[in-house]
Every structure is written in structure tokens, then in C-alpha cells.
Amino acid sequence: MKQKITKALKNVFINNKNIIESGIVKNIDFFQEEIIISINLSNPTMHVKKKLEKDIYQSIKDQNLHFEEKKIRLKIEKKLDTTKKINGIKNIIAVASGKGGVGKSTIATNIAVSLVNMGFQVGLLDADIYGPSIPLMFNIGEDVISSCFFIKKNGNHLINPIIRYGVKILSLGFFSKPGEAIVWRGPMATKVLRQFIHETNWDGLDFLIVDLPPGTGDIHLSLLQEIPLKGIIIVSTPQKIALSDVQRSVGMFRIQSIHVPILGIIENMSFFITEKEKYYFFGKNGAKNFSKKMNIFFLGEIPMLQDIRKSSDSGIPIVLENDQIKKIFVKITKNIMDKLS
Ligand code: ADP
């Protein structure tokens, strides 16, 4: 019987491969006239599951095996193969936040440059559909964007990232004019981002940092389900209002069908120092305390500093200009690498 079922399953295909050959069928068990088929899926979304159920039932029926539909049970588990390299990329790490404006892109930028300074090959993918600010933070103007885009490599047309301060950069912002709203819906944006990851000339990266949109949306769900992320870094200010949204994001990363490791939380705009005093504009240790409560590693804190804002606006990452902030980012980046290993 098992042989016949296996034969039937060879006629069920996902991504042009039959599910037996692709190795996703882990077990076929018989239990009180039921067949239980255990399957590992990297993308167990509802529509994929439904289609699989339908195809499997049909294929078993085609083999003249008479089982009622309800007697065929699928046990689907999410498989996240973190050892698999996508397009030659060793580690994909996403930077997330609950709210916008908390410094997520600033931090993604400076972590990317810090990793380059440590000798790694680094890419930065700006997936913030609502406000792609990476082109500004690296001073990438329209002239540069339009001048170098596609290359042909081994017969394939690949997007060529733009390289600044050693970081290979690709942004949704390269596809819209400054000030123009990006009106792609979630599925369209997800499709483009998938293409950015798979069809870009990343050329052997140690790290790809993905700057996610703030909050929890379609894009997060699809990206997190399809891409083997090594982990997530969360950025927040210490403020209660920012942290309440972070809590929602943490909930999303921890749901079973996603379950991406949270490497830690970075508190941005922790304090402001003058010669006389240290001010806590957004509250003291908010993200630090939150990290304890949620059992998330605290990666470090970054002060509020006019120079950080200035450097973002002028397109020169602060770690290239300010030694004190450079040291903070080196420490945070080392913490991230410790967590990864
Ligand atoms: P997000 O990606 O979360 O929307 P950004 O990184 O775009 O946030 O930052 C929003 C603004 O705050 C930018 O102008 C940036 O320069 C500024 N900013 C970020 N972090 C700091 C900081 N620690 N001190 C001062 N300004 C900061």
C-alpha cells in the first residue's frame, strides 16, 4: 500500500518538482484506516496547503485507491532550512520596528557599514515600501540609479546593486521618483522583493541586511515565510507607544508558521547628553526593560545626537564620521554576530 501511495505522490508537484523527489514528504503512516502524510514545507500558507491537499487526494484517487477524502490527513510542518544559501548569500538578517521614524533605516545602514569595516561582503536591501530612505542615507541620486542597472551574467539578466562605502545596495526607492508614492499592493511588492533577492548580482555576500517596512503587514508575512532569515533585529525608541507596536511585531515573529529567531533589540534615541546633564526624552531604559520582559537579548543603546540626523541627511553614515558612535555600532554588530553563532 505504501508503495502505491508513494507512486501517487510522485504525481503531485510543487515548484515543478514532484514532492517525493524533492524530499518534502517525511513520512507516510497508516493509522486506523487513515493515511497520515507528514510534509515539510518552507511556505506553508493556507492556499499552498489547500492546493496540496486537493492534488494529493486527486492523485491517490487516480491510482484507483479508494480512500475517503477525510481519511487522508496531511501533517504539515514548516521547514526553515537556515543552512541553505540563497543566491550565494550566507546570512540574511532583517531589521524591523513597530513604528516608523524610530531609526530603523539609520541603524540598518550603520550596521551594514560596520560589517564592511570588519571585512565582510555586505548587501543592504531596502524593503520599506512606505518610505524607502536608504537612497538618501547613502546619497544615491537619480543620475546614479538610472546609469547602472542591469547586467548580463551567465546568460541571465541580473539587477546590479549600487555600491556605496563598500555596501551593495538595492532599494524599492530606485523604482520611484523622489516624493512619489509607492502604490504597490502587498503581493506586488513581495514579488519584486523576491526578485531583488534571487535575481540580483549580489556576488557572494556574507550578510544581506533587509530593512523591513515598520509594523506587521503582508510583506512581512510573505517575506518571513519564504526567505530563510537567520534572524531579526528589532529597533525601538524607549517610548511606551513605540514599544506597544514592537510587542505586536514580536508576536508575529513568534507565531508558529513564521518563527524567525529574534537576535535582539536595539534601543535608539536612548538619551541625550549635554555637558551638564543626561536627558531621557523618550523615557529611561524602556526597550531594555521590555527586552527582559519578553526574553529578548538587548543588543545595545544609541544616544540621540544631532550628528546622526545630519549624517543621514547628508548621505554619509555616522560610523564613518564619529568615533564614539562607531564604537557603539561595532559593539552592537559584534553582539549580533555572537547571537548568530
Ligand atoms: P525609520 O527607518 O525607523 O523610519 P529613520 O532611520 O529613517 O527611521 O530615522 C528617522 C529620522 O531620525 C532620520 O532623520 C534619522 O536621521 C533620525 N535619527 C535616527 N536615529 C537618530 C539618533 N540616534 N539621533 C538623532 N537622530 C536620529
XYZ file of C-alpha atoms and ligand atoms in Angstrom:
368
model
C 0.000 0.000 0.000
C 2.783 2.415 0.975
C 4.375 1.863 -2.429
C 1.130 2.732 -4.175
C 0.725 5.902 -2.139
C 4.336 6.866 -2.866
C 3.639 6.334 -6.571
C 0.568 8.541 -6.306
C 2.554 11.274 -4.544
C 5.090 11.270 -7.382
C 2.350 12.846 -9.479
C 1.977 15.799 -7.122
C 4.194 18.745 -7.932
C 5.411 21.852 -6.108
C 7.674 24.258 -7.987
C 7.904 21.804 -10.921
C 9.308 19.017 -8.755
C 7.351 16.032 -7.543
C 7.004 16.012 -3.775
C 8.703 12.634 -3.325
C 11.809 13.596 -5.274
C 12.059 16.998 -3.629
C 12.225 15.204 -0.264
C 9.487 17.175 1.470
C 7.421 14.063 2.279
C 8.831 12.961 5.608
C 6.524 10.073 6.493
C 3.596 8.062 5.237
C 1.803 6.343 8.119
C -1.294 4.217 8.268
C -3.428 4.578 11.338
C -6.904 3.060 11.797
C -7.726 3.234 8.094
C -6.348 6.718 7.867
C -3.310 7.716 5.884
C -1.212 10.364 7.581
C 1.241 12.056 5.260
C 3.820 14.245 7.015
C 5.188 17.019 4.883
C 7.779 19.734 5.495
C 7.032 22.960 3.686
C 9.093 26.120 3.610
C 5.998 28.143 2.687
C 3.000 26.593 4.448
C 0.488 29.314 3.578
C -3.177 28.415 3.540
C -3.517 28.403 -0.252
C -0.424 26.214 -0.708
C -1.802 23.742 1.861
C -5.251 23.680 0.256
C -3.834 23.071 -3.220
C -1.576 20.338 -1.912
C -4.465 18.592 -0.167
C -6.558 18.723 -3.336
C -3.732 17.458 -5.581
C -2.812 14.626 -3.213
C -6.387 13.446 -2.902
C -6.852 13.551 -6.665
C -3.631 11.694 -7.322
C -4.499 8.923 -4.828
C -7.899 8.623 -6.471
C -6.264 8.407 -9.916
C -4.312 5.363 -8.701
C -7.652 3.648 -8.041
C -7.034 3.661 -4.311
C -10.363 4.168 -2.663
C -9.924 6.367 0.346
C -12.447 8.896 1.506
C -11.047 12.387 1.376
C -11.337 12.790 5.130
C -9.289 9.626 5.669
C -6.272 11.254 4.076
C -4.653 13.574 6.566
C -1.762 15.896 5.916
C 0.543 16.849 8.753
C 2.329 19.916 7.520
C 5.295 21.395 9.305
C 7.223 24.481 8.455
C 10.713 23.820 7.281
C 13.180 26.630 7.536
C 16.420 25.465 6.076
C 18.816 28.003 7.522
C 21.797 26.185 6.077
C 20.581 26.798 2.537
C 22.255 29.700 0.749
C 20.013 31.845 -1.401
C 21.760 33.311 -4.419
C 25.115 32.786 -2.730
C 24.127 34.773 0.379
C 25.349 33.291 3.662
C 23.273 35.244 6.188
C 20.075 37.188 5.602
C 19.136 39.373 8.554
C 16.101 41.645 8.722
C 15.821 44.890 10.663
C 12.307 45.564 11.927
C 10.430 48.073 14.057
C 6.942 48.535 15.420
C 6.624 52.172 14.375
C 8.157 54.281 11.637
C 10.641 57.011 12.469
C 12.419 55.178 15.274
C 15.712 54.934 13.361
C 15.396 51.502 11.737
C 16.971 52.574 8.405
C 19.686 54.583 10.153
C 20.622 51.519 12.165
C 20.417 49.116 9.188
C 22.739 51.487 7.296
C 25.329 51.752 10.055
C 25.320 48.032 10.838
C 25.912 47.346 7.125
C 28.867 49.760 7.011
C 30.256 48.383 10.295
C 30.196 44.868 8.815
C 32.069 46.129 5.728
C 34.656 47.720 8.035
C 35.111 44.327 9.680
C 35.992 42.861 6.290
C 32.706 41.234 5.258
C 30.905 41.287 1.920
C 27.660 43.089 2.675
C 24.414 43.903 0.885
C 21.580 46.157 2.029
C 18.086 45.629 0.691
C 15.665 48.452 1.395
C 12.261 46.773 1.551
C 10.493 49.690 3.226
C 7.626 50.134 0.802
C 6.180 53.048 2.792
C 9.310 55.169 2.960
C 12.426 53.787 1.297
C 15.055 56.100 2.759
C 18.240 54.129 2.054
C 18.997 56.030 -1.222
C 19.056 59.281 0.789
C 21.133 57.801 3.579
C 23.776 56.789 1.020
C 23.361 59.887 -1.125
C 22.321 57.887 -4.180
C 20.782 60.316 -6.651
C 18.607 59.620 -9.682
C 21.514 60.036 -12.092
C 23.379 57.145 -10.453
C 20.300 54.949 -10.260
C 19.454 55.291 -13.939
C 23.028 54.884 -15.166
C 23.821 51.397 -13.938
C 21.097 48.913 -13.587
C 21.060 45.543 -15.324
C 23.971 43.333 -16.263
C 24.145 40.068 -18.130
C 25.861 37.249 -16.271
C 25.994 33.605 -17.397
C 23.173 34.320 -19.831
C 20.913 35.827 -17.125
C 19.894 39.429 -16.758
C 20.638 40.451 -13.197
C 19.981 43.668 -11.322
C 23.253 45.329 -10.454
C 23.229 46.798 -6.961
C 24.750 50.216 -6.439
C 27.873 50.148 -4.284
C 28.479 52.853 -1.662
C 31.118 52.699 1.079
C 31.552 49.017 0.173
C 27.858 48.132 0.700
C 25.903 46.675 -2.231
C 22.590 48.488 -2.152
C 19.201 47.863 -3.710
C 16.108 49.843 -2.761
C 12.458 49.955 -3.684
C 13.165 53.683 -3.851
C 15.239 53.107 -7.022
C 11.944 52.401 -8.784
C 10.073 55.550 -7.828
C 10.787 59.233 -8.248
C 11.608 61.228 -5.087
C 8.379 62.382 -3.478
C 6.324 59.899 -5.483
C 4.160 57.486 -3.505
C 4.799 53.796 -3.983
C 1.375 52.330 -4.582
C 2.228 48.684 -4.978
C -0.025 46.365 -3.105
C 1.492 43.750 -0.794
C 1.641 40.843 -3.306
C 3.255 43.032 -5.979
C 5.844 44.390 -3.568
C 6.562 40.878 -2.301
C 7.097 39.678 -5.873
C 9.544 42.500 -6.541
C 11.406 41.848 -3.288
C 11.660 38.142 -4.096
C 13.196 39.135 -7.430
C 15.573 41.516 -5.637
C 16.867 38.651 -3.526
C 17.084 35.976 -6.221
C 17.898 37.977 -9.358
C 20.449 40.490 -8.159
C 24.154 40.330 -8.761
C 24.915 40.111 -5.017
C 28.035 38.167 -5.940
C 28.755 36.195 -2.773
C 27.570 38.049 0.311
C 28.419 37.233 3.899
C 25.465 39.334 5.036
C 22.360 40.728 3.411
C 20.637 43.233 5.698
C 16.954 43.717 4.867
C 15.385 46.977 6.023
C 11.743 45.922 6.514
C 8.757 48.267 6.490
C 7.600 49.201 10.006
C 4.830 47.224 11.656
C 3.254 43.953 10.680
C 1.823 43.508 7.205
C 1.501 41.323 4.103
C 5.091 41.918 3.113
C 6.415 40.750 6.460
C 4.314 37.628 6.378
C 5.309 36.577 2.876
C 8.968 37.514 3.184
C 9.338 35.845 6.549
C 7.660 32.685 5.310
C 9.659 32.301 2.130
C 13.122 33.530 2.934
C 15.395 31.612 5.255
C 16.253 34.503 7.530
C 18.974 33.888 10.079
C 17.299 36.342 12.388
C 15.572 39.604 13.099
C 16.910 42.707 14.781
C 14.304 44.941 16.363
C 14.772 48.689 16.691
C 12.744 50.830 19.058
C 12.909 54.044 20.994
C 12.362 53.612 24.755
C 8.891 55.150 24.470
C 5.837 53.182 25.572
C 3.936 53.975 22.409
C 6.731 52.624 20.198
C 7.104 49.521 22.348
C 3.434 48.619 22.241
C 3.787 48.215 18.457
C 7.013 46.270 18.909
C 5.085 43.809 21.057
C 2.793 43.131 18.094
C 5.807 42.572 15.814
C 7.367 40.171 18.323
C 4.061 38.295 18.399
C 4.210 37.969 14.618
C 7.818 36.745 14.514
C 6.986 34.161 17.125
C 3.875 32.648 15.547
C 4.471 29.065 14.615
C 4.235 29.340 10.839
C 6.906 32.085 10.859
C 9.090 31.552 13.870
C 12.176 33.543 12.941
C 14.761 33.910 15.696
C 14.844 37.392 17.193
C 18.546 38.169 17.580
C 17.865 41.099 19.849
C 16.584 44.591 20.330
C 18.425 47.883 19.851
C 17.256 50.917 21.772
C 17.644 54.063 19.696
C 17.486 57.643 20.936
C 18.034 56.286 24.457
C 19.227 59.573 25.901
C 20.550 63.000 25.050
C 23.677 64.340 26.713
C 24.735 67.919 27.252
C 27.833 68.985 29.150
C 25.717 69.293 32.275
C 23.074 66.630 32.095
C 21.740 63.431 30.586
C 18.128 63.667 29.410
C 15.770 60.788 28.742
C 13.321 62.355 26.289
C 11.554 59.124 25.450
C 11.781 57.542 28.908
C 14.578 55.651 30.619
C 15.509 52.065 29.707
C 12.129 51.406 28.066
C 13.425 48.973 25.445
C 15.912 47.460 27.893
C 13.149 46.592 30.353
C 10.909 45.420 27.534
C 13.666 43.063 26.326
C 13.844 41.464 29.772
C 10.095 41.082 29.960
C 9.904 39.492 26.513
C 13.040 37.411 26.948
C 14.831 39.103 24.055
C 18.551 39.856 24.059
C 19.441 43.543 24.490
C 21.936 44.390 21.740
C 22.755 47.923 22.828
C 21.658 51.538 23.029
C 22.324 54.524 20.786
C 22.128 58.113 22.013
C 20.143 60.843 20.360
C 22.616 63.025 18.553
C 22.284 65.866 16.093
C 25.225 64.483 14.110
C 23.337 61.227 13.499
C 20.463 63.148 11.925
C 22.895 65.307 9.965
C 24.809 62.341 8.633
C 21.605 60.611 7.471
C 20.602 63.743 5.609
C 23.992 64.221 4.006
C 24.268 60.573 2.957
C 27.411 59.723 4.912
C 26.804 57.020 7.540
C 27.651 58.273 11.038
C 30.074 55.382 11.730
C 32.367 56.873 9.089
C 32.380 60.257 10.778
C 32.106 59.875 14.535
C 34.414 57.587 16.528
C 32.218 57.404 19.603
C 29.197 56.217 17.591
C 31.419 53.938 15.516
C 32.465 52.133 18.721
C 28.835 51.717 19.776
C 27.963 50.177 16.421
C 30.986 47.883 16.466
C 29.826 46.559 19.838
C 26.250 46.097 18.640
C 27.402 44.388 15.429
C 29.646 42.025 17.401
C 26.703 41.205 19.671
C 24.634 40.367 16.589
C 27.357 38.056 15.295
C 27.631 36.343 18.673
C 23.902 35.747 18.638
C 24.098 34.336 15.116
C 26.727 31.827 16.053
P 12.822 54.597 10.350
O 13.624 53.808 9.372
O 12.538 53.855 11.617
O 11.594 55.202 9.757
P 14.959 56.540 10.149
O 16.174 55.720 10.281
O 14.535 56.982 8.792
O 13.716 55.824 10.855
O 15.136 57.773 11.118
C 14.193 58.828 11.203
C 14.919 60.129 11.427
O 15.524 60.123 12.722
C 16.041 60.357 10.442
O 16.066 61.703 10.091
C 17.298 59.995 11.206
O 18.401 60.734 10.774
C 16.918 60.384 12.608
N 17.613 59.594 13.623
C 17.650 58.242 13.726
N 18.345 57.875 14.819
C 18.774 59.014 15.419
C 19.538 59.301 16.592
N 20.002 58.329 17.361
N 19.788 60.608 16.876
C 19.303 61.592 16.107
N 18.577 61.401 15.001
C 18.308 60.122 14.661
